[in-house]
């Protein structure tokens, strides 16, 4: 069983900016490990601490390549380039995805769990996931990245889902590879 329930849209914790991590201690390492398990079970390619109700600037990711799982603490995106349309989903907005335009390449820096500086030149899916996770740390959901037509449709669908949930229907959980 996943150590955490993933917080869903409507939960105020997803709308609050997270605070900088000042101490990398055993608790933080444990949190990262539990977040990785939660992400794998979801399944998703990234998970930010606010999605498990913790207001710390940290996220985990795993693009299911030979690199395995990673943790980035206090991430900062310092440069962005280009434009890329990608169908993006979010574990906190289950079952839905939208074609969203964001920069294609980003430079992201931060620290790892050993306190070492890390720095990435990322493009495509890695860059997309980094932007999505840093948004979570700023209290921003992908719903804020939709164009006006997509936003209207999203509002309608989310309202219907809320009504359905109120009537006791089980929430649909579609398995999609690009969710974070
Ligand atoms: Zn997300």
PDB file of C-alpha atoms and ligand atoms in Angstrom:
ATOM      1  CA  UNK A   1       0.000   0.000   0.000  1.00  0.00           C
ATOM      2  CA  UNK A   2       1.202   3.497  -0.781  1.00  0.00           C
ATOM      3  CA  UNK A   3       2.397   5.360   2.331  1.00  0.00           C
ATOM      4  CA  UNK A   4       0.404   8.461   1.369  1.00  0.00           C
ATOM      5  CA  UNK A   5      -2.924   9.320  -0.201  1.00  0.00           C
ATOM      6  CA  UNK A   6      -2.367  11.779  -3.013  1.00  0.00           C
ATOM      7  CA  UNK A   7      -4.204  15.048  -2.364  1.00  0.00           C
ATOM      8  CA  UNK A   8      -6.783  15.917  -5.011  1.00  0.00           C
ATOM      9  CA  UNK A   9      -7.904  19.153  -6.636  1.00  0.00           C
ATOM     10  CA  UNK A  10     -10.067  21.051  -4.166  1.00  0.00           C
ATOM     11  CA  UNK A  11      -7.669  20.338  -1.289  1.00  0.00           C
ATOM     12  CA  UNK A  12      -6.332  23.732  -0.144  1.00  0.00           C
ATOM     13  CA  UNK A  13      -2.848  22.297   0.481  1.00  0.00           C
ATOM     14  CA  UNK A  14      -2.368  22.178  -3.311  1.00  0.00           C
ATOM     15  CA  UNK A  15      -2.879  25.952  -3.557  1.00  0.00           C
ATOM     16  CA  UNK A  16      -0.333  27.059  -0.969  1.00  0.00           C
ATOM     17  CA  UNK A  17       3.283  27.834  -1.857  1.00  0.00           C
ATOM     18  CA  UNK A  18       5.680  25.405  -0.172  1.00  0.00           C
ATOM     19  CA  UNK A  19       8.592  26.600   1.974  1.00  0.00           C
ATOM     20  CA  UNK A  20      12.330  26.114   1.395  1.00  0.00           C
ATOM     21  CA  UNK A  21      13.920  23.079   2.990  1.00  0.00           C
ATOM     22  CA  UNK A  22      16.525  24.213   5.518  1.00  0.00           C
ATOM     23  CA  UNK A  23      17.586  20.861   6.988  1.00  0.00           C
ATOM     24  CA  UNK A  24      18.134  17.599   5.188  1.00  0.00           C
ATOM     25  CA  UNK A  25      17.514  15.235   8.062  1.00  0.00           C
ATOM     26  CA  UNK A  26      16.317  11.645   8.508  1.00  0.00           C
ATOM     27  CA  UNK A  27      12.681  12.788   8.397  1.00  0.00           C
ATOM     28  CA  UNK A  28      13.134  14.397   5.015  1.00  0.00           C
ATOM     29  CA  UNK A  29      14.908  11.309   3.651  1.00  0.00           C
ATOM     30  CA  UNK A  30      12.034   9.151   4.918  1.00  0.00           C
ATOM     31  CA  UNK A  31       9.511  11.503   3.320  1.00  0.00           C
ATOM     32  CA  UNK A  32      11.355  11.242  -0.013  1.00  0.00           C
ATOM     33  CA  UNK A  33      11.385   7.432   0.168  1.00  0.00           C
ATOM     34  CA  UNK A  34       7.670   7.324   0.966  1.00  0.00           C
ATOM     35  CA  UNK A  35       6.921   9.786  -1.844  1.00  0.00           C
ATOM     36  CA  UNK A  36       8.815   7.562  -4.322  1.00  0.00           C
ATOM     37  CA  UNK A  37       6.731   4.534  -3.307  1.00  0.00           C
ATOM     38  CA  UNK A  38       3.530   6.605  -3.541  1.00  0.00           C
ATOM     39  CA  UNK A  39       4.547   7.877  -7.008  1.00  0.00           C
ATOM     40  CA  UNK A  40       5.322   4.372  -8.274  1.00  0.00           C
ATOM     41  CA  UNK A  41       2.046   2.960  -7.017  1.00  0.00           C
ATOM     42  CA  UNK A  42      -0.060   5.796  -8.489  1.00  0.00           C
ATOM     43  CA  UNK A  43       1.615   5.343 -11.086  1.00  0.00           C
ATOM     44  CA  UNK A  44       3.153   8.677 -12.018  1.00  0.00           C
ATOM     45  CA  UNK A  45       6.427  10.118 -13.318  1.00  0.00           C
ATOM     46  CA  UNK A  46       6.730  12.849 -10.678  1.00  0.00           C
ATOM     47  CA  UNK A  47       5.309  13.819  -7.303  1.00  0.00           C
ATOM     48  CA  UNK A  48       5.734  17.044  -5.330  1.00  0.00           C
ATOM     49  CA  UNK A  49       5.605  17.162  -1.515  1.00  0.00           C
ATOM     50  CA  UNK A  50       2.398  19.292  -1.384  1.00  0.00           C
ATOM     51  CA  UNK A  51       0.639  16.441  -3.229  1.00  0.00           C
ATOM     52  CA  UNK A  52       1.079  14.352  -0.081  1.00  0.00           C
ATOM     53  CA  UNK A  53       0.162  17.290   2.163  1.00  0.00           C
ATOM     54  CA  UNK A  54       3.701  18.401   3.055  1.00  0.00           C
ATOM     55  CA  UNK A  55       4.546  22.076   2.424  1.00  0.00           C
ATOM     56  CA  UNK A  56       8.213  21.604   1.592  1.00  0.00           C
ATOM     57  CA  UNK A  57      10.013  22.471  -1.630  1.00  0.00           C
ATOM     58  CA  UNK A  58      10.905  18.980  -2.742  1.00  0.00           C
ATOM     59  CA  UNK A  59       9.819  16.633  -5.496  1.00  0.00           C
ATOM     60  CA  UNK A  60      10.626  13.114  -6.646  1.00  0.00           C
ATOM     61  CA  UNK A  61      10.582  11.763 -10.176  1.00  0.00           C
ATOM     62  CA  UNK A  62      11.158   8.662 -12.233  1.00  0.00           C
ATOM     63  CA  UNK A  63      10.866   8.678 -16.006  1.00  0.00           C
ATOM     64  CA  UNK A  64      11.156   4.881 -16.039  1.00  0.00           C
ATOM     65  CA  UNK A  65      14.513   4.928 -17.824  1.00  0.00           C
ATOM     66  CA  UNK A  66      17.850   3.503 -16.630  1.00  0.00           C
ATOM     67  CA  UNK A  67      18.310   6.531 -14.332  1.00  0.00           C
ATOM     68  CA  UNK A  68      15.818   5.328 -11.704  1.00  0.00           C
ATOM     69  CA  UNK A  69      14.192   7.542  -9.066  1.00  0.00           C
ATOM     70  CA  UNK A  70      15.482  10.983  -8.105  1.00  0.00           C
ATOM     71  CA  UNK A  71      14.832  13.572  -5.427  1.00  0.00           C
ATOM     72  CA  UNK A  72      15.333  17.324  -5.935  1.00  0.00           C
ATOM     73  CA  UNK A  73      15.235  19.660  -2.939  1.00  0.00           C
ATOM     74  CA  UNK A  74      14.695  23.437  -3.305  1.00  0.00           C
ATOM     75  CA  UNK A  75      14.501  23.298  -7.110  1.00  0.00           C
ATOM     76  CA  UNK A  76      14.818  26.486  -9.147  1.00  0.00           C
ATOM     77  CA  UNK A  77      14.188  26.905 -12.859  1.00  0.00           C
ATOM     78  CA  UNK A  78      16.570  29.603 -14.055  1.00  0.00           C
ATOM     79  CA  UNK A  79      16.258  29.466 -17.831  1.00  0.00           C
ATOM     80  CA  UNK A  80      13.634  28.362 -20.320  1.00  0.00           C
ATOM     81  CA  UNK A  81      13.763  28.034 -24.105  1.00  0.00           C
ATOM     82  CA  UNK A  82      11.435  27.148 -26.947  1.00  0.00           C
ATOM     83  CA  UNK A  83       7.881  25.881 -26.883  1.00  0.00           C
ATOM     84  CA  UNK A  84       6.419  22.382 -26.764  1.00  0.00           C
ATOM     85  CA  UNK A  85       2.867  21.061 -26.789  1.00  0.00           C
ATOM     86  CA  UNK A  86       2.416  17.962 -24.668  1.00  0.00           C
ATOM     87  CA  UNK A  87      -0.614  16.156 -23.293  1.00  0.00           C
ATOM     88  CA  UNK A  88      -0.143  16.680 -19.596  1.00  0.00           C
ATOM     89  CA  UNK A  89      -1.925  15.074 -16.665  1.00  0.00           C
ATOM     90  CA  UNK A  90      -1.668  15.382 -12.890  1.00  0.00           C
ATOM     91  CA  UNK A  91      -2.065  12.785 -10.148  1.00  0.00           C
ATOM     92  CA  UNK A  92      -4.025  15.405  -8.196  1.00  0.00           C
ATOM     93  CA  UNK A  93      -6.499  15.838 -11.069  1.00  0.00           C
ATOM     94  CA  UNK A  94      -7.050  12.148 -11.840  1.00  0.00           C
ATOM     95  CA  UNK A  95      -8.362  10.850 -15.128  1.00  0.00           C
ATOM     96  CA  UNK A  96      -7.936  14.097 -17.078  1.00  0.00           C
ATOM     97  CA  UNK A  97      -5.274  15.501 -19.378  1.00  0.00           C
ATOM     98  CA  UNK A  98      -4.859  18.446 -21.684  1.00  0.00           C
ATOM     99  CA  UNK A  99      -2.533  19.541 -24.462  1.00  0.00           C
ATOM    100  CA  UNK A 100      -0.557  22.290 -22.766  1.00  0.00           C
ATOM    101  CA  UNK A 101       2.101  24.592 -24.238  1.00  0.00           C
ATOM    102  CA  UNK A 102       5.155  25.217 -22.100  1.00  0.00           C
ATOM    103  CA  UNK A 103       8.842  25.896 -22.742  1.00  0.00           C
ATOM    104  CA  UNK A 104      10.599  22.929 -24.347  1.00  0.00           C
ATOM    105  CA  UNK A 105      13.898  23.248 -22.488  1.00  0.00           C
ATOM    106  CA  UNK A 106      14.677  24.376 -18.968  1.00  0.00           C
ATOM    107  CA  UNK A 107      17.662  24.693 -16.701  1.00  0.00           C
ATOM    108  CA  UNK A 108      16.854  23.394 -13.228  1.00  0.00           C
ATOM    109  CA  UNK A 109      19.118  23.457 -10.214  1.00  0.00           C
ATOM    110  CA  UNK A 110      18.673  22.361  -6.617  1.00  0.00           C
ATOM    111  CA  UNK A 111      20.226  20.031  -4.078  1.00  0.00           C
ATOM    112  CA  UNK A 112      20.041  16.295  -3.552  1.00  0.00           C
ATOM    113  CA  UNK A 113      19.504  14.407  -0.289  1.00  0.00           C
ATOM    114  CA  UNK A 114      23.267  14.449   0.391  1.00  0.00           C
ATOM    115  CA  UNK A 115      23.234  18.244   0.232  1.00  0.00           C
ATOM    116  CA  UNK A 116      25.098  18.314  -3.092  1.00  0.00           C
ATOM    117  CA  UNK A 117      24.260  20.872  -5.764  1.00  0.00           C
ATOM    118  CA  UNK A 118      22.540  19.333  -8.759  1.00  0.00           C
ATOM    119  CA  UNK A 119      21.925  20.980 -12.096  1.00  0.00           C
ATOM    120  CA  UNK A 120      20.091  19.754 -15.183  1.00  0.00           C
ATOM    121  CA  UNK A 121      19.754  20.878 -18.787  1.00  0.00           C
ATOM    122  CA  UNK A 122      16.414  19.254 -19.534  1.00  0.00           C
ATOM    123  CA  UNK A 123      14.220  19.053 -22.581  1.00  0.00           C
ATOM    124  CA  UNK A 124      10.966  17.397 -23.680  1.00  0.00           C
ATOM    125  CA  UNK A 125       9.380  15.159 -21.024  1.00  0.00           C
ATOM    126  CA  UNK A 126      12.023  15.804 -18.341  1.00  0.00           C
ATOM    127  CA  UNK A 127      11.670  19.566 -18.803  1.00  0.00           C
ATOM    128  CA  UNK A 128       7.871  19.290 -18.783  1.00  0.00           C
ATOM    129  CA  UNK A 129       7.843  17.291 -15.562  1.00  0.00           C
ATOM    130  CA  UNK A 130      10.268  19.739 -13.877  1.00  0.00           C
ATOM    131  CA  UNK A 131       7.975  22.668 -14.740  1.00  0.00           C
ATOM    132  CA  UNK A 132       4.908  20.765 -13.534  1.00  0.00           C
ATOM    133  CA  UNK A 133       6.542  19.895 -10.183  1.00  0.00           C
ATOM    134  CA  UNK A 134       7.938  23.388  -9.554  1.00  0.00           C
ATOM    135  CA  UNK A 135       4.419  24.708 -10.238  1.00  0.00           C
ATOM    136  CA  UNK A 136       3.125  22.398  -7.490  1.00  0.00           C
ATOM    137  CA  UNK A 137       5.676  23.916  -5.089  1.00  0.00           C
ATOM    138  CA  UNK A 138       4.304  27.356  -5.972  1.00  0.00           C
ATOM    139  CA  UNK A 139       0.698  26.264  -5.366  1.00  0.00           C
ATOM    140  CA  UNK A 140      -0.094  26.150  -9.093  1.00  0.00           C
ATOM    141  CA  UNK A 141      -2.023  23.307 -10.719  1.00  0.00           C
ATOM    142  CA  UNK A 142      -1.966  22.496 -14.428  1.00  0.00           C
ATOM    143  CA  UNK A 143      -5.533  23.869 -14.540  1.00  0.00           C
ATOM    144  CA  UNK A 144      -3.933  27.338 -14.419  1.00  0.00           C
ATOM    145  CA  UNK A 145      -1.942  26.501 -17.566  1.00  0.00           C
ATOM    146  CA  UNK A 146      -5.002  25.783 -19.732  1.00  0.00           C
ATOM    147  CA  UNK A 147      -6.231  28.081 -22.473  1.00  0.00           C
ATOM    148  CA  UNK A 148      -9.689  29.647 -21.894  1.00  0.00           C
ATOM    149  CA  UNK A 149     -11.597  26.956 -23.864  1.00  0.00           C
ATOM    150  CA  UNK A 150      -9.787  24.130 -22.055  1.00  0.00           C
ATOM    151  CA  UNK A 151     -10.357  25.864 -18.721  1.00  0.00           C
ATOM    152  CA  UNK A 152     -14.128  26.070 -19.321  1.00  0.00           C
ATOM    153  CA  UNK A 153     -14.292  22.418 -20.265  1.00  0.00           C
ATOM    154  CA  UNK A 154     -12.165  21.474 -17.245  1.00  0.00           C
ATOM    155  CA  UNK A 155     -14.482  23.396 -14.918  1.00  0.00           C
ATOM    156  CA  UNK A 156     -17.491  21.569 -16.325  1.00  0.00           C
ATOM    157  CA  UNK A 157     -15.895  18.110 -16.029  1.00  0.00           C
ATOM    158  CA  UNK A 158     -14.593  18.739 -12.508  1.00  0.00           C
ATOM    159  CA  UNK A 159     -18.030  19.963 -11.420  1.00  0.00           C
ATOM    160  CA  UNK A 160     -19.624  16.799 -12.824  1.00  0.00           C
ATOM    161  CA  UNK A 161     -17.023  14.642 -11.092  1.00  0.00           C
ATOM    162  CA  UNK A 162     -17.702  16.407  -7.796  1.00  0.00           C
ATOM    163  CA  UNK A 163     -21.436  15.790  -8.233  1.00  0.00           C
ATOM    164  CA  UNK A 164     -20.837  12.154  -9.138  1.00  0.00           C
ATOM    165  CA  UNK A 165     -18.590  11.714  -6.104  1.00  0.00           C
ATOM    166  CA  UNK A 166     -21.350  13.259  -3.970  1.00  0.00           C
ATOM    167  CA  UNK A 167     -23.741  10.607  -5.242  1.00  0.00           C
ATOM    168  CA  UNK A 168     -21.372   7.925  -4.096  1.00  0.00           C
ATOM    169  CA  UNK A 169     -19.969   6.926  -7.456  1.00  0.00           C
ATOM    170  CA  UNK A 170     -16.465   5.570  -7.430  1.00  0.00           C
ATOM    171  CA  UNK A 171     -14.057   8.044  -8.953  1.00  0.00           C
ATOM    172  CA  UNK A 172     -12.632   6.891 -12.218  1.00  0.00           C
ATOM    173  CA  UNK A 173      -8.893   6.433 -12.127  1.00  0.00           C
ATOM    174  CA  UNK A 174      -7.536   6.089 -15.611  1.00  0.00           C
ATOM    175  CA  UNK A 175      -3.994   4.884 -15.937  1.00  0.00           C
ATOM    176  CA  UNK A 176      -2.016   7.345 -17.989  1.00  0.00           C
ATOM    177  CA  UNK A 177       1.745   7.337 -18.412  1.00  0.00           C
ATOM    178  CA  UNK A 178       2.306  11.109 -18.400  1.00  0.00           C
ATOM    179  CA  UNK A 179       0.809  11.947 -15.049  1.00  0.00           C
ATOM    180  CA  UNK A 180       2.758  13.777 -12.389  1.00  0.00           C
TER     181      UNK A 180
HETATM  182 ZN1  LIG B   1       0.697  17.239 -10.716  1.00  0.00          ZN
END
